[in-house]
CSV table of C-alpha atoms and ligand atoms in Angstrom, one decimal:
chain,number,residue,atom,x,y,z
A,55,UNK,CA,0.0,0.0,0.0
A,56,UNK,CA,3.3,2.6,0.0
A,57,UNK,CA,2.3,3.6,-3.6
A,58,UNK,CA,-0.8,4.8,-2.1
A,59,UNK,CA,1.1,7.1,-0.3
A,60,UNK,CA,3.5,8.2,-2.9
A,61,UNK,CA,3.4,11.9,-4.4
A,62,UNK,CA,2.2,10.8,-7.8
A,63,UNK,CA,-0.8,8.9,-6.7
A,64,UNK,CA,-1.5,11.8,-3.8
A,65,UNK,CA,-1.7,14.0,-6.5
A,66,UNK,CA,-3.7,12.3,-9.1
A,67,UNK,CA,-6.2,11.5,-5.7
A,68,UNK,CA,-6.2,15.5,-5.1
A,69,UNK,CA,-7.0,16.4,-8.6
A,70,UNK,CA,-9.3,13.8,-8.6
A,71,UNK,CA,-11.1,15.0,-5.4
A,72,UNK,CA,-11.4,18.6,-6.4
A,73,UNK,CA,-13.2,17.4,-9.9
A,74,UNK,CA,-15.7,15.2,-7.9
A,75,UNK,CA,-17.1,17.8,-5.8
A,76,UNK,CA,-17.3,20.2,-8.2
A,77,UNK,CA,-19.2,17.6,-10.2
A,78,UNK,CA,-21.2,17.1,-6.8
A,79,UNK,CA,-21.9,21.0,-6.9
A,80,UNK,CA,-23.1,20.7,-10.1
A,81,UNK,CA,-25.8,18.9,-10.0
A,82,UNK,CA,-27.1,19.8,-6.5
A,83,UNK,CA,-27.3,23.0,-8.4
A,84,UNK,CA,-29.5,21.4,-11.0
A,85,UNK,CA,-31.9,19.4,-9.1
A,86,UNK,CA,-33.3,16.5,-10.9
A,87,UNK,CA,-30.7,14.5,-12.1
A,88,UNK,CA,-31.7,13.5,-15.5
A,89,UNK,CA,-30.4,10.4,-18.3
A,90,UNK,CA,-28.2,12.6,-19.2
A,91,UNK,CA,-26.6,14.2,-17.0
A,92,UNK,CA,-25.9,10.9,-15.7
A,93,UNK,CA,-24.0,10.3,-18.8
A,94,UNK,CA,-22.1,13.6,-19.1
A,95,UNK,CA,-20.8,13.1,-15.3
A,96,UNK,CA,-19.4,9.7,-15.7
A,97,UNK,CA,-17.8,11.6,-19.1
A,98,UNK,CA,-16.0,14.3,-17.2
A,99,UNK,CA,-15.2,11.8,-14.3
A,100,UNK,CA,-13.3,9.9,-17.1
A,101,UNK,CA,-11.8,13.1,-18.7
A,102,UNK,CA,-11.2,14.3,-15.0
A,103,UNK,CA,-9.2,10.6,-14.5
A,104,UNK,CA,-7.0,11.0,-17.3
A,105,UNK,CA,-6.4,14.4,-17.0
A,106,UNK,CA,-5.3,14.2,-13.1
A,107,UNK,CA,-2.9,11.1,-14.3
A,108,UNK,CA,-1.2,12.7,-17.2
A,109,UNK,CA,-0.7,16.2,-15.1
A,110,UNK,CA,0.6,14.3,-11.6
A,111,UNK,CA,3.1,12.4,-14.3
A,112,UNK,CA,4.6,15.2,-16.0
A,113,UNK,CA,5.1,16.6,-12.4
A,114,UNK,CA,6.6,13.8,-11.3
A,115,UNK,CA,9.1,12.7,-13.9
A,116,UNK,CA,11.3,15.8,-13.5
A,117,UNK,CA,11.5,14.7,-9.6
A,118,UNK,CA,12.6,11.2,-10.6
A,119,UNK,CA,15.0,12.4,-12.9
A,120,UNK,CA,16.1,14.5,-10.0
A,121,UNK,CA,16.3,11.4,-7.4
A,122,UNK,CA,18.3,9.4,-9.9
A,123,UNK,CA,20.6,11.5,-11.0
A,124,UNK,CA,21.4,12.2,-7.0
A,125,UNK,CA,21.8,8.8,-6.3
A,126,UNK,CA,23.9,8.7,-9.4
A,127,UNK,CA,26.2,11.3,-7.7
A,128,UNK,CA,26.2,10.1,-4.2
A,129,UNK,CA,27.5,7.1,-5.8
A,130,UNK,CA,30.3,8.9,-7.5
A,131,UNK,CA,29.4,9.7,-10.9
A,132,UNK,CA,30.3,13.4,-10.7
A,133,UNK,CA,29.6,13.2,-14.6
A,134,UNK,CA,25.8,13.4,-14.5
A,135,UNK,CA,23.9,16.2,-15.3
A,136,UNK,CA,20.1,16.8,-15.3
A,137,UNK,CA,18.2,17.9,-18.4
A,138,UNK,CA,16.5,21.4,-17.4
A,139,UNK,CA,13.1,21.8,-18.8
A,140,UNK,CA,10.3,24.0,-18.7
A,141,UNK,CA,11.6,27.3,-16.4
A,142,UNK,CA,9.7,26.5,-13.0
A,143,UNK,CA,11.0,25.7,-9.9
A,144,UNK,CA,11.7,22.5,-11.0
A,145,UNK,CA,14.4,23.6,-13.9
A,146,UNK,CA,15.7,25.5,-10.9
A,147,UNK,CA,16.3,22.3,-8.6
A,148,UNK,CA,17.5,20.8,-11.9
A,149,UNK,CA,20.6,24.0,-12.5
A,150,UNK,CA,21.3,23.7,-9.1
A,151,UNK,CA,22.2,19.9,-9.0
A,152,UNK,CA,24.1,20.3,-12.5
A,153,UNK,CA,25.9,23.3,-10.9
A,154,UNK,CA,26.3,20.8,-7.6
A,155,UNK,CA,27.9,18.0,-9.7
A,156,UNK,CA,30.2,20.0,-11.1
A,157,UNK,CA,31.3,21.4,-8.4
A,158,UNK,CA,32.3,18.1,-6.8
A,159,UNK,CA,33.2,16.9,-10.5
A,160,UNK,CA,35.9,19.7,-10.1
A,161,UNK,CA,36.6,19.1,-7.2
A,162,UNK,CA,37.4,15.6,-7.7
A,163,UNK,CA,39.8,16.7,-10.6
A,164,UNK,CA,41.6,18.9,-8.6
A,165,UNK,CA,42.1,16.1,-5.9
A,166,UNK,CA,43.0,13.6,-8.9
A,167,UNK,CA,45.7,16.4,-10.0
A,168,UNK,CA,46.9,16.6,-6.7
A,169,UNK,CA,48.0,13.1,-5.9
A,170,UNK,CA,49.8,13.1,-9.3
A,171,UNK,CA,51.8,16.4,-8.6
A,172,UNK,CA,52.5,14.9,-5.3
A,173,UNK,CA,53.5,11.2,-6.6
A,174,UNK,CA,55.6,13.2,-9.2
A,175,UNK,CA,57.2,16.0,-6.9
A,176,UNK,CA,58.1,13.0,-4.3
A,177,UNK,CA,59.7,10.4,-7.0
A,178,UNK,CA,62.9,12.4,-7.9
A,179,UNK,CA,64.3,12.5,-3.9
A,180,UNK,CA,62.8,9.3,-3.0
A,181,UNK,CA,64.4,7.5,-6.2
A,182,UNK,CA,68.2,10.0,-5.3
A,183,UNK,CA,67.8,8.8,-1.6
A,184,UNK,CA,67.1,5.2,-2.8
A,185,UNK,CA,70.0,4.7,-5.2
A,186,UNK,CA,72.4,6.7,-2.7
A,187,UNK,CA,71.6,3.8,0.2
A,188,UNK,CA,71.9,1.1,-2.3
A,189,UNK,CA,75.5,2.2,-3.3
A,190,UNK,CA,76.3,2.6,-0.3
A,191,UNK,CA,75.4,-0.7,1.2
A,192,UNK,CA,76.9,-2.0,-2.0
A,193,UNK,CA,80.3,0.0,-1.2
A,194,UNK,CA,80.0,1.8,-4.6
A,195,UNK,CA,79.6,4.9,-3.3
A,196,UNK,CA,81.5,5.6,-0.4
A,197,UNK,CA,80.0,7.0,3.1
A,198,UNK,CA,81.5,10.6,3.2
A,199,UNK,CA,79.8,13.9,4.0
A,200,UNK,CA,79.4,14.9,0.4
A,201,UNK,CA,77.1,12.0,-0.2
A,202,UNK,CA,75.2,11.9,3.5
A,203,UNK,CA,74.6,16.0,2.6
A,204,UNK,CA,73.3,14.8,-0.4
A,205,UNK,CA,70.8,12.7,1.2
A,206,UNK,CA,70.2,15.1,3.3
A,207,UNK,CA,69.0,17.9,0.8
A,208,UNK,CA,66.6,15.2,-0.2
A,209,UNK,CA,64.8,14.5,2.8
A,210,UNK,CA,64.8,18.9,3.4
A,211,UNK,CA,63.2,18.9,0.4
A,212,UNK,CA,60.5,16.1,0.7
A,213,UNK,CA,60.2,18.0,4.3
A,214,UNK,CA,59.4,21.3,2.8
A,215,UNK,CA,56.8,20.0,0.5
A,216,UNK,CA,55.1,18.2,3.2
A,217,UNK,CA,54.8,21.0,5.4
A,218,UNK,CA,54.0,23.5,2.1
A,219,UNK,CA,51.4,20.7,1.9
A,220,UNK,CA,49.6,21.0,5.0
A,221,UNK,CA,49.6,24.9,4.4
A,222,UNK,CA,47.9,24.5,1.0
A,223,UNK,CA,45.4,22.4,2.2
A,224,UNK,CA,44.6,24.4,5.5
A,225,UNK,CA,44.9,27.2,2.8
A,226,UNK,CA,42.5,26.2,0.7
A,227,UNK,CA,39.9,24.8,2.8
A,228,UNK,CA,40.1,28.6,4.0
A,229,UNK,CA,41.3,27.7,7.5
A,230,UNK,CA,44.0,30.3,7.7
A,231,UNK,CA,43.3,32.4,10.8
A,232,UNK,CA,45.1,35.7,10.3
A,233,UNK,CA,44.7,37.9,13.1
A,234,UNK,CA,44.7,41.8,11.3
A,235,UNK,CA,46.7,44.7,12.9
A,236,UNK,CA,47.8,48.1,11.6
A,237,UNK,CA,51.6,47.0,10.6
A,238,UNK,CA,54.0,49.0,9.0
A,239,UNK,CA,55.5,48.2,5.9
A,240,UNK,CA,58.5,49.8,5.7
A,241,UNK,CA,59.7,48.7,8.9
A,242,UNK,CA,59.2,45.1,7.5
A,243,UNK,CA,61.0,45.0,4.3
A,244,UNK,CA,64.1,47.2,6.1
A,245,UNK,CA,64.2,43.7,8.5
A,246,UNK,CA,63.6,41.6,5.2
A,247,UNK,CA,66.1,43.6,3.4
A,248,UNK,CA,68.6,43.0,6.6
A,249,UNK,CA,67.9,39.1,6.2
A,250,UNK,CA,68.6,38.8,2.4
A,251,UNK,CA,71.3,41.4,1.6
A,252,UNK,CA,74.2,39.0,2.2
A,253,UNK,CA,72.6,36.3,0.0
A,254,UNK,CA,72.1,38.9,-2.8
A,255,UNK,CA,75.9,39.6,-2.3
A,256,UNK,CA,76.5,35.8,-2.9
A,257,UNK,CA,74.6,35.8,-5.7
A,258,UNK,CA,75.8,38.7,-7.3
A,259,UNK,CA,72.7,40.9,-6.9
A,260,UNK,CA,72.5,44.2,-6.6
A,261,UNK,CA,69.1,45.0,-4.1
A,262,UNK,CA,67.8,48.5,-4.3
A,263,UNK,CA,65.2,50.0,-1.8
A,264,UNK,CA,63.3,52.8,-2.8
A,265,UNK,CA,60.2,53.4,-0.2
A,266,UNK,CA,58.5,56.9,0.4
A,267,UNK,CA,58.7,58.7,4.0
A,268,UNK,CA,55.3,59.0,5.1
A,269,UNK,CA,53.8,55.3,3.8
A,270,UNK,CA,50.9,54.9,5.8
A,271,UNK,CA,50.1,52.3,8.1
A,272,UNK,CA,48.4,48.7,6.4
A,273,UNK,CA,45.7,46.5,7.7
A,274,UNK,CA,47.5,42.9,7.4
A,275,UNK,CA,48.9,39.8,9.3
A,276,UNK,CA,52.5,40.9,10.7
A,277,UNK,CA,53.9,37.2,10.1
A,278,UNK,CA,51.7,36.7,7.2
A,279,UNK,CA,52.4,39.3,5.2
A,280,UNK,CA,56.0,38.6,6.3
A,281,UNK,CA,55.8,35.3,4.6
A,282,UNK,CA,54.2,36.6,1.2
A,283,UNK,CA,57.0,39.4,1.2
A,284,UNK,CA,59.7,36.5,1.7
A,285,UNK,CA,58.1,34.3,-1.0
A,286,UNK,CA,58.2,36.6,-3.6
A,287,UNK,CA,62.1,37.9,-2.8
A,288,UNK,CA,63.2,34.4,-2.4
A,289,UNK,CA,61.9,34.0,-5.8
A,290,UNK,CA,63.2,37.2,-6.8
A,291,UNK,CA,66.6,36.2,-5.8
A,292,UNK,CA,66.0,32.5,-7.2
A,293,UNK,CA,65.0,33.5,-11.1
A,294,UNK,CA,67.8,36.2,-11.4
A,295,UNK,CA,70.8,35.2,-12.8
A,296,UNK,CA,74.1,36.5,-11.4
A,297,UNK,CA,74.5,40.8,-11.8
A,298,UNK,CA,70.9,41.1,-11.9
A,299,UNK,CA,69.2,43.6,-10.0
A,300,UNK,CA,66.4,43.7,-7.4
A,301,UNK,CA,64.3,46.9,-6.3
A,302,UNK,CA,62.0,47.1,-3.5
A,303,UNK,CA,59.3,50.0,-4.3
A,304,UNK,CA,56.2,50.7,-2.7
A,305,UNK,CA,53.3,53.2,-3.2
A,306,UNK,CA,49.9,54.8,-1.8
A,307,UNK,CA,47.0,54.4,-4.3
A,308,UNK,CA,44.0,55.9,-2.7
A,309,UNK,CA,42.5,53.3,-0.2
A,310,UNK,CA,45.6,50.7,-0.8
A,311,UNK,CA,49.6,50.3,-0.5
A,312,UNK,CA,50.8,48.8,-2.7
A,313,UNK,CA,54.4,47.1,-2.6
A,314,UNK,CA,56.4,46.0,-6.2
A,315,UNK,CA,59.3,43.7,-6.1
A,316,UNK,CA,60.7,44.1,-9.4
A,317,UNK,CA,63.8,41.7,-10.4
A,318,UNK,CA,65.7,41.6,-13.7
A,319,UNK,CA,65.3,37.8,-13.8
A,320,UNK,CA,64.8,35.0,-16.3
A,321,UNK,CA,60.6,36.5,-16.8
A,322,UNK,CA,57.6,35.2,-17.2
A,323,UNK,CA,56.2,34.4,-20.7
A,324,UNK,CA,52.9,36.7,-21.0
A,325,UNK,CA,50.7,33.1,-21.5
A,326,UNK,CA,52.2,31.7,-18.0
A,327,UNK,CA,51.5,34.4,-16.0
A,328,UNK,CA,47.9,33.6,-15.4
A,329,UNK,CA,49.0,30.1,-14.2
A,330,UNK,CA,52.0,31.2,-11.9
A,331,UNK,CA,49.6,31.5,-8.7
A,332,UNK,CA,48.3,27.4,-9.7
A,333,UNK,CA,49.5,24.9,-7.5
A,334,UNK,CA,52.5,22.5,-8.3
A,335,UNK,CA,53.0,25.2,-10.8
A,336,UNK,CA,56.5,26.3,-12.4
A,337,UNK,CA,57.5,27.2,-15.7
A,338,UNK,CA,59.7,25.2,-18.4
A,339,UNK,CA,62.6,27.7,-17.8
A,340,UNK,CA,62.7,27.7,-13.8
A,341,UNK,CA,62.7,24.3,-14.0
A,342,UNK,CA,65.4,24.3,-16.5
A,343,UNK,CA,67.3,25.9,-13.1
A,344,UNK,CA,67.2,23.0,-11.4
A,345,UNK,CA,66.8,25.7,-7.9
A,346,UNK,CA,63.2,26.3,-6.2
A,347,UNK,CA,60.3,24.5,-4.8
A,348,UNK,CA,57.7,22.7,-6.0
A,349,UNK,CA,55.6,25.5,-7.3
A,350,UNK,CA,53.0,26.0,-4.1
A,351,UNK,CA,54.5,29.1,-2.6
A,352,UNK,CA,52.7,31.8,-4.6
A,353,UNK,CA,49.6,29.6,-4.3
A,354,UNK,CA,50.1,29.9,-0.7
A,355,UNK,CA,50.9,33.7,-1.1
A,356,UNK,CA,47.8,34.2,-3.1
A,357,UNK,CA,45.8,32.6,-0.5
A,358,UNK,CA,47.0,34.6,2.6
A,359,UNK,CA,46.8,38.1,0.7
A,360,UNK,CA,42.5,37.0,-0.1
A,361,UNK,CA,42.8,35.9,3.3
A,362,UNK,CA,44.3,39.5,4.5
A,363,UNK,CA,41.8,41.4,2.5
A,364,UNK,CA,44.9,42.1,-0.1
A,365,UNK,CA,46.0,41.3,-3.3
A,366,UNK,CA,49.0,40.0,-5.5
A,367,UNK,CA,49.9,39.7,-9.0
A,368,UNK,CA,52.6,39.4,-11.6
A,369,UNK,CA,53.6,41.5,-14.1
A,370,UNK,CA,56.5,40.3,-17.0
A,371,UNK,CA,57.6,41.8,-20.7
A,372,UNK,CA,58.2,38.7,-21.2
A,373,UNK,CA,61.1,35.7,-21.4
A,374,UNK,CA,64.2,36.7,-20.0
A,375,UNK,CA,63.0,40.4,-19.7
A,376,UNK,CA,62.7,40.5,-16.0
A,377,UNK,CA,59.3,40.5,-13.5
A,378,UNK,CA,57.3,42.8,-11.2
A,379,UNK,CA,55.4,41.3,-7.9
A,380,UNK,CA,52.8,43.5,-7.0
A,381,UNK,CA,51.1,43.1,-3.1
A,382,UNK,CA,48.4,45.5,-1.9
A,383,UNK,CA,47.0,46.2,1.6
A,384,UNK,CA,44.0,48.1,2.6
A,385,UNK,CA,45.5,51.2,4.5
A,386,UNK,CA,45.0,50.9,8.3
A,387,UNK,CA,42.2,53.5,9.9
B,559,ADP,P1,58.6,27.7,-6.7
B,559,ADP,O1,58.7,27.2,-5.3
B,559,ADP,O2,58.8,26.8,-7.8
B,559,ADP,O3,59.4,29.0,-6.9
B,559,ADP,P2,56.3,29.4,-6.6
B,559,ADP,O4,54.9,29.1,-6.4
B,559,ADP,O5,56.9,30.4,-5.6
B,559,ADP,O6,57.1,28.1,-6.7
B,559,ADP,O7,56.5,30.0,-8.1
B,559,ADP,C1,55.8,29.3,-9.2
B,559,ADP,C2,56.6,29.6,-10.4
B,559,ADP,O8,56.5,30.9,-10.8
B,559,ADP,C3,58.1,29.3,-10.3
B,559,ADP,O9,58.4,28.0,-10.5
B,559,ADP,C4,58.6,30.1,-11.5
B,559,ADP,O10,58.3,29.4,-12.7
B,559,ADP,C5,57.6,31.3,-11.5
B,559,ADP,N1,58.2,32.5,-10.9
B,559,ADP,C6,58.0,32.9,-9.6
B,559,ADP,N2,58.7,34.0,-9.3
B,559,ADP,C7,59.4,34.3,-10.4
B,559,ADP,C8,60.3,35.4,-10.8
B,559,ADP,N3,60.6,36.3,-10.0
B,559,ADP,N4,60.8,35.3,-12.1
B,559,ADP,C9,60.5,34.4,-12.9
B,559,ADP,N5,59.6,33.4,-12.7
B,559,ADP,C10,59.1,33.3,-11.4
């Protein structure tokens, strides 16, 4: 008896119902109940029927469509989409599960792309640590510092992209708690520029500072600004080949400051610089340079400036033509 109770049949029972009594009404209206009246009642009770059954189905098919494509999803087939009909509230319901699976169906690639970036980004020091151990168990390669340093750089570096890991994923899931101050700037990059003069010297790098007096005050993270800034000069410092040159500049545009690291470095191809801020991220030529990470760290920056109410971006003429970082910060009250 569940059918009973099911919306089709409750419907086709209400339509049903409402034609009945009016019927009813009808002929209390009229009185004598005559041959034929008899005839035309049992008519429009038919008509009525059909009606009510045709109507509750077309209602109802959309909603079954709806049920199996959910189930469809629930069970991992991020692929289905509902076919949107007639604009009611049903093709409404109908978007918004097509716009729900494809959601998760993005979601799902992004997790797939993930695990291979990771596999990928892990095989090279697993595979150096590997062969290292092997040798020397074998006596091949003998057990000196040059080779235990060696190992060493390996496991630093599967170290950094597991904790650059748990930073994208608390970063993404938007579970970076920044805790906003007035903080000024240009006390900050005078430290930063304190940190990573003498490495510039090693490199043969010339850093230039050029900030105004009076720079007001920004709203931001003291440590996570810190950490943006850093990102971007370690990168500065990372893409610019020996006698290079890096400036420091910064700027008041109305509401915002706005900081510019500019370097003299190996570029940015104008069709990359969209996909600079993507995770795992790094183009053909930085990889050429055999330096750097794993291409999370302006992902990570990206995510704390959105996270600080601010903004960065990347400006290049092109290949081997240098780059500009921008970072903006609402100016504190
Ligand atoms: P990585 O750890 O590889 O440097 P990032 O996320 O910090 O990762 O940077 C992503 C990619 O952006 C780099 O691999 C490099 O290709 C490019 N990039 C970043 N900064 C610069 C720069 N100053 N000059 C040229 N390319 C840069």
């Amino acid at each position: 008896m569940r059918w009973l109770t099911s919306l089709r049949w409750r419907l086709f029972g209400s339509y049903m119902l409402i034609s009945l009594l009016s019927m009813l009404l009808l002929l209390l209206i009229s009185h004598v109940i005559t041959q034929g009246e008899v005839l035309a009642t049992a008519a429009a009770v038919i008509s009525a029927a059909s009606v009510s059954l045709y109507l509750s189905q077309r209602l109802i098919r959309p909603l079954q469509q709806l049920s199996a494509a959910s189930q469809r999803i629930a069970m991992g087939s991020y692929h289905t989409r509902v076919e949107v009909g007639y604009p009611d509230e049903l093709a409404t319901l109908s978007q918004q599960m097509n716009q729900l699976a494809q959601a998760l169906e993005q979601t799902e690639q992004r997790r797939m792309a993930l695990l291979t970036d990771v596999a990928h980004e892990l095989r090279t020091p697993i595979m150096t640590i590997d062969s290292y151990a092997e040798g020397m168990i074998d006596g091949i390669i003998p057990v000196e510092p040059a080779s235990l340093t060696l190992i060493q750089r390996e496991t630093a570096r599967m170290k950094r992209l597991v904790e650059d890991l748990a930073l994208l994923s608390r970063a993404e899931a938007g579970q970076l708690p920044v805790n906003m101050r007035p903080v000024d700037l240009i006390a900050l990059i005078d430290y930063l520029v304190t940190q990573i003069g003498s490495q510039c010297e090693e490199e043969g790098l010339q850093l230039h500072v050029d900030l105004p007096q009076n720079l007001p005050l920004v709203q931001a993270d003291l440590q996570r600004i810190e950490q943006v800034l850093i990102n971007v000069l370690v990168n500065a410092i990372r893409y610019t080949p020996a006698g290079g040159t890096i400036r420091i500049s910064a700027e008041r545009h109305a509401t915002m400051v706005c900081v510019a690291v500019h370097d003299t470095g190996i570029g940015i191809a104008p069709e990359n610089l969209p996909l600079i801020f993507e995770r795992f991220y790094r183009t053909d030529s930085s990889r050429l340079r055999h330096s750097g990470g794993v291409g999370v760290g302006l992902t990570i920056a990206r995510h704390l400036m959105h996270a600080q109410h601010g903004e960065i971006w990347a400006e290049s003429p092109g290949i081997d033509a240098g780059t500009i970082f921008f970072i903006s910060l609402t100016i504190a009250h």
